[in-house]
PDB file of C-alpha atoms in Angstrom:
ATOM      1  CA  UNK J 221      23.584  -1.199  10.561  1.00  0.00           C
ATOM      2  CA  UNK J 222      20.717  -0.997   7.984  1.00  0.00           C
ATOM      3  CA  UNK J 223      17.404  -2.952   8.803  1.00  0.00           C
ATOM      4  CA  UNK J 224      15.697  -5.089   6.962  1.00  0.00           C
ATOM      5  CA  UNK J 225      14.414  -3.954   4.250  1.00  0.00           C
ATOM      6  CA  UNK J 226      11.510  -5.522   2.102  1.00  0.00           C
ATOM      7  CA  UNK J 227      10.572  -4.368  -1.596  1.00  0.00           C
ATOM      8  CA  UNK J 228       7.732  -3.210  -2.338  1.00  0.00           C
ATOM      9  CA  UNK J 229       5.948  -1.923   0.401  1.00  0.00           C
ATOM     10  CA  UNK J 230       2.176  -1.998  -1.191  1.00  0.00           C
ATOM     11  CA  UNK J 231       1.231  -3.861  -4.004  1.00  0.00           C
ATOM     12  CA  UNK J 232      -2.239  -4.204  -5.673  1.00  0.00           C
ATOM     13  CA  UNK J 233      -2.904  -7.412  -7.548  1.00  0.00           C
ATOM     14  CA  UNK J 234      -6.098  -9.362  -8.921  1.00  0.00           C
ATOM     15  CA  UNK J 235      -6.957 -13.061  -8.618  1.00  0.00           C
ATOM     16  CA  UNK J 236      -5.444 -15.262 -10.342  1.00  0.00           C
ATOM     17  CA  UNK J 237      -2.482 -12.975 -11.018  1.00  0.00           C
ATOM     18  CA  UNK J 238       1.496 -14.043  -9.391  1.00  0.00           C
ATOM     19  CA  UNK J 239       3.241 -11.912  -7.037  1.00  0.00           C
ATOM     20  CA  UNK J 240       7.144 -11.671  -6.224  1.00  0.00           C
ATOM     21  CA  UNK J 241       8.337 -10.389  -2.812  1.00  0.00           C
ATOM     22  CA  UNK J 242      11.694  -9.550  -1.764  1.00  0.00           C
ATOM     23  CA  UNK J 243      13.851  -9.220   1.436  1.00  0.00           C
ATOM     24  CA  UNK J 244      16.977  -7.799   1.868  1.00  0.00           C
ATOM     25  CA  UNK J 245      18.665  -9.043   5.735  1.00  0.00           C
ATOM     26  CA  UNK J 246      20.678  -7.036   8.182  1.00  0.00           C
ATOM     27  CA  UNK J 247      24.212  -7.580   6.991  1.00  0.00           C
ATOM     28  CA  UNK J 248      25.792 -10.875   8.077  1.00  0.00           C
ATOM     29  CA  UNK J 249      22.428 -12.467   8.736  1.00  0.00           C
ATOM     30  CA  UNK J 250      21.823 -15.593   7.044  1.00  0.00           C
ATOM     31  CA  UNK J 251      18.761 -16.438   8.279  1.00  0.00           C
ATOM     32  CA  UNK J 252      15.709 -15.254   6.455  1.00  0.00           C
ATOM     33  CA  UNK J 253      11.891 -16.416   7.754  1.00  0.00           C
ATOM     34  CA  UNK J 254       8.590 -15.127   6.040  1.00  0.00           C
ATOM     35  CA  UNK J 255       5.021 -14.708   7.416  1.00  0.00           C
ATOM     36  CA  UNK J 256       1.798 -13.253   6.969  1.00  0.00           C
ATOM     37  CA  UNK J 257      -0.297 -11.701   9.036  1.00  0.00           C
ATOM     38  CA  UNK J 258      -3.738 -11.442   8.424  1.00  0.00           C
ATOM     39  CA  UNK J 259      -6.591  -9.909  10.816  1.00  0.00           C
ATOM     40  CA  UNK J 260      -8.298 -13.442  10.887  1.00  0.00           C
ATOM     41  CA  UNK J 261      -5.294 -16.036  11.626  1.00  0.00           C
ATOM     42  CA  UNK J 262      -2.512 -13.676  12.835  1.00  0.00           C
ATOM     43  CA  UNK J 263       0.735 -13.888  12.234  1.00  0.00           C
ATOM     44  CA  UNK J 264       1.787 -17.232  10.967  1.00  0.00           C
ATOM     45  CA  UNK J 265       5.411 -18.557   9.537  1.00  0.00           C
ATOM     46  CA  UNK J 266       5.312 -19.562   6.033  1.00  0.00           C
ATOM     47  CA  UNK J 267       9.472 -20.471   5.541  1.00  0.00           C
ATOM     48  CA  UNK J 268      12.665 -20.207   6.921  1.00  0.00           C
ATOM     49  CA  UNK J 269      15.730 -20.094   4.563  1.00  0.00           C
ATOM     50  CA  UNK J 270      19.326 -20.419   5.619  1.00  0.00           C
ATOM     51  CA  UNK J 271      22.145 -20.486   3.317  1.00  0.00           C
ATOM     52  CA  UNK J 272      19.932 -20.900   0.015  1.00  0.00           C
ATOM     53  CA  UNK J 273      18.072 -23.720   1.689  1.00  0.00           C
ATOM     54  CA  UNK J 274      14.989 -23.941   2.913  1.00  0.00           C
ATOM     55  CA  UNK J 275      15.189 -25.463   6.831  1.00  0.00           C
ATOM     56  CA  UNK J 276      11.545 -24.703   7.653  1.00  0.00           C
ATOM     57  CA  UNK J 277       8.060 -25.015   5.960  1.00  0.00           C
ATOM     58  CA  UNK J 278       4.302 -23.780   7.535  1.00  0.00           C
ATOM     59  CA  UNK J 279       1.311 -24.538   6.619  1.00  0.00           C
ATOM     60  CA  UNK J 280       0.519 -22.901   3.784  1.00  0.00           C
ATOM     61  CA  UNK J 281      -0.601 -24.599   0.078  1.00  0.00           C
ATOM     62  CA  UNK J 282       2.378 -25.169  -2.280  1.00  0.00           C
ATOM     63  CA  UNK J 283       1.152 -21.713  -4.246  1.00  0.00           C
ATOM     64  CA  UNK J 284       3.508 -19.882  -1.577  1.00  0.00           C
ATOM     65  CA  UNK J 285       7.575 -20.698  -2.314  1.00  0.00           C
ATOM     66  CA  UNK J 286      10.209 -19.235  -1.660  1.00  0.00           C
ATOM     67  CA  UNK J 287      14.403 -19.190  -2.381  1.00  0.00           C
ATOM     68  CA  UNK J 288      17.127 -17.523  -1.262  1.00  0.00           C
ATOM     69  CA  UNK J 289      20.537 -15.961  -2.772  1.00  0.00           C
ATOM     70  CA  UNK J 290      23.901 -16.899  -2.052  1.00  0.00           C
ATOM     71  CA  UNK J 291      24.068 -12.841  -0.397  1.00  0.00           C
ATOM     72  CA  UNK J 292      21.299 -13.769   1.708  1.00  0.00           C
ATOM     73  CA  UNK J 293      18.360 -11.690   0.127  1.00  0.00           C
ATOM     74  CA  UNK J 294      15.224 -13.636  -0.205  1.00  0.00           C
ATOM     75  CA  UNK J 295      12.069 -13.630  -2.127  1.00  0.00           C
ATOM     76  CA  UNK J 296       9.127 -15.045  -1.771  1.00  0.00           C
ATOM     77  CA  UNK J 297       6.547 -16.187  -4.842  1.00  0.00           C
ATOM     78  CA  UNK J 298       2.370 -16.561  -4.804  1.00  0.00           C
ATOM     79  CA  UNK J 299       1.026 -18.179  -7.805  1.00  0.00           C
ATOM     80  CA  UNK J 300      -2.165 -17.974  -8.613  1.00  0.00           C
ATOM     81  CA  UNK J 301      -3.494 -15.230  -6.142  1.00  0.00           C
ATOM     82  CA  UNK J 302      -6.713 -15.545  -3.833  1.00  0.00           C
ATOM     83  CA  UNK J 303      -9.024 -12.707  -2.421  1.00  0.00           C
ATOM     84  CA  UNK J 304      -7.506 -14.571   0.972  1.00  0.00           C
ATOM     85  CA  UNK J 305      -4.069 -13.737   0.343  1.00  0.00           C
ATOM     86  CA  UNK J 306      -4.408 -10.125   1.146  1.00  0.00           C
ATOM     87  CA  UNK J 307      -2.173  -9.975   3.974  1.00  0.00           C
ATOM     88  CA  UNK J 308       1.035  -7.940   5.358  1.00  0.00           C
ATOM     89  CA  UNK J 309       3.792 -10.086   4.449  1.00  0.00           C
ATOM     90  CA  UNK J 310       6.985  -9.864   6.601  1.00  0.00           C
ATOM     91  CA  UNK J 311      10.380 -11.069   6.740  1.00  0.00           C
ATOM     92  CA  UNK J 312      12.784 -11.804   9.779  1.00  0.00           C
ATOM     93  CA  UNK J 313      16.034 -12.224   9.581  1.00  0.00           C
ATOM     94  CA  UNK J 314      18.427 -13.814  12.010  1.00  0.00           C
ATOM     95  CA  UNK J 315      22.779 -14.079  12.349  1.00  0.00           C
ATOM     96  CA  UNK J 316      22.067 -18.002  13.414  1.00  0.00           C
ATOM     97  CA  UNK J 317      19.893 -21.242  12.945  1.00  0.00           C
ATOM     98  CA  UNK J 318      18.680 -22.189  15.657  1.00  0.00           C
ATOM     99  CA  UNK J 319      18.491 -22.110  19.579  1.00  0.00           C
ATOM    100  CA  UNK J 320      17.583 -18.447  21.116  1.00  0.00           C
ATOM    101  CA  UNK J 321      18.231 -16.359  18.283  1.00  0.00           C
ATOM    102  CA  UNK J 322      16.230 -13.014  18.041  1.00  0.00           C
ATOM    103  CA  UNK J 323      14.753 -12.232  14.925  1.00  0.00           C
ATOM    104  CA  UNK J 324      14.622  -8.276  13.196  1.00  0.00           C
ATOM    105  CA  UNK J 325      11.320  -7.909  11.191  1.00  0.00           C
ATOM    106  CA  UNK J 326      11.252  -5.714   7.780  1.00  0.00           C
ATOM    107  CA  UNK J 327       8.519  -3.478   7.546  1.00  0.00           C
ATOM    108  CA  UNK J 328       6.770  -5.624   5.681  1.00  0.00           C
ATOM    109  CA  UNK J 329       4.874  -6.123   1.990  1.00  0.00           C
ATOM    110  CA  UNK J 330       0.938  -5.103   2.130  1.00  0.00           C
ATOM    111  CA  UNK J 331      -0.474  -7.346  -0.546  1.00  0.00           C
ATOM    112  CA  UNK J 332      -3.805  -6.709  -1.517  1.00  0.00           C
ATOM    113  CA  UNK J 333      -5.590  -8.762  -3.871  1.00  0.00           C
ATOM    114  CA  UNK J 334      -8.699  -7.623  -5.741  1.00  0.00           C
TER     115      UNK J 334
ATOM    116  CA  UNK X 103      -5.110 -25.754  17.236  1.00  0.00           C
ATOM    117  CA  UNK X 104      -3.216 -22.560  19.121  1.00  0.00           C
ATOM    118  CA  UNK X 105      -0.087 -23.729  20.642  1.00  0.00           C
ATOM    119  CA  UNK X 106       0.179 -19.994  21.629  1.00  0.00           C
ATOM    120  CA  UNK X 107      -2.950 -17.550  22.949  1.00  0.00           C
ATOM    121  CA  UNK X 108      -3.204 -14.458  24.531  1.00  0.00           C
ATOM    122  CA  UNK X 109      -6.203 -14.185  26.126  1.00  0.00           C
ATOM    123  CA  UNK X 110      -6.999 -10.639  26.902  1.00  0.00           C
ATOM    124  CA  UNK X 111      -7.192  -8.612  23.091  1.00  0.00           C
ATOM    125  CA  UNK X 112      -6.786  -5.027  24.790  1.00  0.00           C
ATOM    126  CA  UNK X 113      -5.561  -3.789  27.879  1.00  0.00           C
ATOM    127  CA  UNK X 114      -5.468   0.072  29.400  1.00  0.00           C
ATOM    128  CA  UNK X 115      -3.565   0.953  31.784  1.00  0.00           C
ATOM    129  CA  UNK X 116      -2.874   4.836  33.739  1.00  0.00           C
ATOM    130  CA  UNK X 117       0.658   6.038  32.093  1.00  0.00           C
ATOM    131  CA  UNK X 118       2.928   5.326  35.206  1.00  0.00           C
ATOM    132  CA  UNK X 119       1.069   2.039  36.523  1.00  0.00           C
ATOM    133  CA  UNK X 120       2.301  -1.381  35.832  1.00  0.00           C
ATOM    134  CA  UNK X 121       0.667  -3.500  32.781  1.00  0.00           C
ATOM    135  CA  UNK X 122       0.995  -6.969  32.421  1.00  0.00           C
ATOM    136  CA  UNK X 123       0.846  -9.251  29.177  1.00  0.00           C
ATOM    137  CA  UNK X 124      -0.311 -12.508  29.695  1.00  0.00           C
ATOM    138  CA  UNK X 125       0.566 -15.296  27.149  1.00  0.00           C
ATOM    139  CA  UNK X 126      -0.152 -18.761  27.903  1.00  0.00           C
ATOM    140  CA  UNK X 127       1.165 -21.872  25.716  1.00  0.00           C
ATOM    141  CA  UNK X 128       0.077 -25.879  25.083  1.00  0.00           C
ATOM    142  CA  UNK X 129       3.368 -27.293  23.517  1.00  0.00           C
ATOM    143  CA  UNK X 130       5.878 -28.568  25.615  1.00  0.00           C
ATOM    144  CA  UNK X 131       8.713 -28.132  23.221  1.00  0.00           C
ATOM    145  CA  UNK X 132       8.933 -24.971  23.728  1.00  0.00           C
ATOM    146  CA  UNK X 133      11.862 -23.209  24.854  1.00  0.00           C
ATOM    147  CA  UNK X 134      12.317 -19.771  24.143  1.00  0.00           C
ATOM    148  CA  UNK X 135       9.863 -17.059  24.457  1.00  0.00           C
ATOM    149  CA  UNK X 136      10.053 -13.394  22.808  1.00  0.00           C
ATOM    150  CA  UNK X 137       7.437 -10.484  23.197  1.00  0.00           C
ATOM    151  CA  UNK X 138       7.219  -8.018  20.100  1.00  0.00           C
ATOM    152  CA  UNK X 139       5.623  -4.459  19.848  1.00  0.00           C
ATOM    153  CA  UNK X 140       4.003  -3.661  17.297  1.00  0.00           C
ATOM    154  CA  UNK X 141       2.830  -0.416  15.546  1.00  0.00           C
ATOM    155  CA  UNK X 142       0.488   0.007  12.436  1.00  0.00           C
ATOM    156  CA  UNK X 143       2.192   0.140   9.086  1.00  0.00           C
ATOM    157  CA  UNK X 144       5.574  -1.246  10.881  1.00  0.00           C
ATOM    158  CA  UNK X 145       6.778  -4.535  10.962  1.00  0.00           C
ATOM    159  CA  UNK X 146       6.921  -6.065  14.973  1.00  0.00           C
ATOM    160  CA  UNK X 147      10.096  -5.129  17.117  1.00  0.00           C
ATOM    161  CA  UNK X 148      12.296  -7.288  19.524  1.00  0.00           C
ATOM    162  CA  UNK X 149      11.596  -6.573  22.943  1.00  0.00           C
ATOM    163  CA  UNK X 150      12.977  -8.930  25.487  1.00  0.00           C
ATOM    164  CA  UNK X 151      13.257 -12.974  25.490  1.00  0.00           C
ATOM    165  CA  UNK X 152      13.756 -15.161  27.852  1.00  0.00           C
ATOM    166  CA  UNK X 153      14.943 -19.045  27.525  1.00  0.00           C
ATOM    167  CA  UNK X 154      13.341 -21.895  29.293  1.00  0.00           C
ATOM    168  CA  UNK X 155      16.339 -22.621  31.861  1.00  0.00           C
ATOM    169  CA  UNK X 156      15.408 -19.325  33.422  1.00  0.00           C
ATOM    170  CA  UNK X 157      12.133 -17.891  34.937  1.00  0.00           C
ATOM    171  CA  UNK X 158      12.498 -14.379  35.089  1.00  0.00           C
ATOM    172  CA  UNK X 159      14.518 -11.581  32.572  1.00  0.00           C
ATOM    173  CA  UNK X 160      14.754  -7.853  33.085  1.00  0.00           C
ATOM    174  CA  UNK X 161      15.857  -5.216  30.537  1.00  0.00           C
ATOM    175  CA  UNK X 162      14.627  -1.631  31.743  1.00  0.00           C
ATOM    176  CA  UNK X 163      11.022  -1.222  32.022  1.00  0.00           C
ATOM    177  CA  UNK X 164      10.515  -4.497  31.001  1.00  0.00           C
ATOM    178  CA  UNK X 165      10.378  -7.809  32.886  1.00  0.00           C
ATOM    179  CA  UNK X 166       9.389 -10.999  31.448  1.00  0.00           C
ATOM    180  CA  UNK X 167       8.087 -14.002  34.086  1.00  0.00           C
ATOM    181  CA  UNK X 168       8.387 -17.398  33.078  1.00  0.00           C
ATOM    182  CA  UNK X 169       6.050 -20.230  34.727  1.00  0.00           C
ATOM    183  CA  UNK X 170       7.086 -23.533  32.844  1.00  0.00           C
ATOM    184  CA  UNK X 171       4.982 -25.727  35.105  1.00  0.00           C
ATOM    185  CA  UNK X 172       1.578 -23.248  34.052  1.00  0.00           C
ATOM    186  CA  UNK X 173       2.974 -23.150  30.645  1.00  0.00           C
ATOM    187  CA  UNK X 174       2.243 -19.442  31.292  1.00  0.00           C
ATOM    188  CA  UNK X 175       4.345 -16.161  30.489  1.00  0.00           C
ATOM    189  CA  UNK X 176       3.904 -12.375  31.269  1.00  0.00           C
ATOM    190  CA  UNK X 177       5.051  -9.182  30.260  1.00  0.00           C
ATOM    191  CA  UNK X 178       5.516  -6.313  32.839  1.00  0.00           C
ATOM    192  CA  UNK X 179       6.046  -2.781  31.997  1.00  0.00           C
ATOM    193  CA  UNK X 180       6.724  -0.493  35.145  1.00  0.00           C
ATOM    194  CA  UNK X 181       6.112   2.443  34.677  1.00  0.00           C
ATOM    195  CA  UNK X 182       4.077   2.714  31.375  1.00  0.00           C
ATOM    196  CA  UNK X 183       4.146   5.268  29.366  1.00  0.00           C
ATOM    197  CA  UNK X 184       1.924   6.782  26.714  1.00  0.00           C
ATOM    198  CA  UNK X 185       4.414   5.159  23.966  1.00  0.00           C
ATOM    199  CA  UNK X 186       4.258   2.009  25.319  1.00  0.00           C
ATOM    200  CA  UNK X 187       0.748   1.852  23.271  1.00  0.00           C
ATOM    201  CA  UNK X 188       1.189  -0.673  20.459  1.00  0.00           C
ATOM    202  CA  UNK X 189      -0.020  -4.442  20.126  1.00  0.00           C
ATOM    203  CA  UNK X 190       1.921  -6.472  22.056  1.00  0.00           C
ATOM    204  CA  UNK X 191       2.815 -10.142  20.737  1.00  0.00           C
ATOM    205  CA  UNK X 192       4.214 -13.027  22.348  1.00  0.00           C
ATOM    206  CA  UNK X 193       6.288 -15.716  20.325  1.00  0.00           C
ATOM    207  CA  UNK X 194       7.192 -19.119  21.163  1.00  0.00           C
ATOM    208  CA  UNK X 195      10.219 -21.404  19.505  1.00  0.00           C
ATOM    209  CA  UNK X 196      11.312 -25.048  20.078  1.00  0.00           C
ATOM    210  CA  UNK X 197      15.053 -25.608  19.703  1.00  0.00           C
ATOM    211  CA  UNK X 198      14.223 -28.293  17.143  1.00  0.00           C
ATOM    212  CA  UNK X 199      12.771 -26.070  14.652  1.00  0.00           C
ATOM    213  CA  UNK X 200      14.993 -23.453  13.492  1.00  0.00           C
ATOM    214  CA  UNK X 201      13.925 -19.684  14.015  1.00  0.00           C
ATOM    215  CA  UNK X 202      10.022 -20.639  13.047  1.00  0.00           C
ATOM    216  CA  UNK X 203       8.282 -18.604  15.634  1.00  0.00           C
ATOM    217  CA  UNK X 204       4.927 -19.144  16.915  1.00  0.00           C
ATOM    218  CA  UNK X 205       3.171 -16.264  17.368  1.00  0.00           C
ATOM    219  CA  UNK X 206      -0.107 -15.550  19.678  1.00  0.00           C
ATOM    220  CA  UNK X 207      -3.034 -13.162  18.472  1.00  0.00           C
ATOM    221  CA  UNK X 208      -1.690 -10.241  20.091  1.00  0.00           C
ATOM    222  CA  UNK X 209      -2.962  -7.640  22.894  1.00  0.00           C
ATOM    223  CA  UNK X 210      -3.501  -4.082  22.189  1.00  0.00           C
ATOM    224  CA  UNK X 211      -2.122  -1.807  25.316  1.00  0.00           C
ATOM    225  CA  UNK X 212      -3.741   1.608  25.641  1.00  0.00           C
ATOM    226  CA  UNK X 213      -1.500   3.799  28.279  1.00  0.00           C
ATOM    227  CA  UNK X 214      -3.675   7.082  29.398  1.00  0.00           C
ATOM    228  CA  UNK X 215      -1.765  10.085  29.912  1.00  0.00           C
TER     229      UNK X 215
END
């Protein structure tokens, strides 16, 4: 089975500027969760989507949204980019909602914003 | 606040010793517990889990120890190995909030050949 695989891998933006992630599960997983890790505040969960709805919101300003497709695949949207968005964005996706459910990580999107 | 903190950033350890991964955690929600390896440039990758109704899980190498009452997990690798070096994560989920994973800050293990 293929991984998870997240498009693109390194992107170079400037302030002010909007940036479009994407995330492509394992097959069969429905479960798609995004978060950024940054050297300062670690990794932290931004969403969780599960069949095109969104079950699960961090703490993170309404610039950061998200959706996801009735195959699954998942993007993620920053408006109006910050200097402190520069982070490795990563997606994890999972068969289930719910109660002990592992979750595969994508290699992940390095933003960096100038 | 962090519901989730590993205490110790680094750790090296002699390849065939043991290392241990300490994770300790404030919310009692809690109730399953992951540890992810991590290498640069890679996103993290499953390791072993273990659910609150248990206190210990083994998968090869790898043990994890549960102490609900301490609110305290650990990792144990036996025997290391040099490519056991990575940055080691622990994660924390409560049943009543989906997959959302709360992660602690991570502790880079050095194994010496």
């Amino acid at each position: 089975k293929a991984g998870v695989t997240q498009t693109p891998r390194y992107l170079i933006k400037t302030r002010g500027q909007q940036v479009t992630l994407s995330c492509s599960p394992i097959s069969g997983h429905r479960s798609v969760s995004w978060y950024q890790q940054t050297p300062g505040q670690g990794l932290q969960f931004l969403f969780e989507y599960f069949s095109e709805t969104q079950r699960n919101k961090g703490n993170f300003p309404g610039r950061f949204s998200g959706r996801q497709f009735s195959n699954s695949r998942s993007e993620m949207n920053v408006s109006t980019l910050e200097l402190g968005d520069s982070a490795l964005y990563l997606c994890a996706s999972s068969p289930l909602l719910g109660k002990y459910n592992e979750q595969f990580f994508g290699p992940g999107t390095r933003l960096t914003v100038l | 606040d962090q519901q989730v903190k590993q205490n110790s950033p680094s750790l090296s350890v002699q390849e065939g010793r043991i290392s241990i991964l300490n994770c300790d955690y404030t919310n009692s929600m809690f109730d399953y517990f992951l540890w992810y390896k991590k290498y640069p440039a890679e996103g993290p990758t499953f390791l072993i889990s273990i659910s609150s109704i248990k206190d210990k899980n083994e998968d090869g190498r790898f043990t994890v120890f549960l102490n609900k009452s301490a609110k305290h997990l650990s990792l144990h690798i036996v025997p290391s190995q040099p490519g056991d070096s990575a940055v080691y994560f622990c994660a924390a989920s409560a049943s009543n909030a989906g997959n959302m994973l709360t992660f602690g800050g991570g502790t880079r293990l050095m194994v010496k050949p």
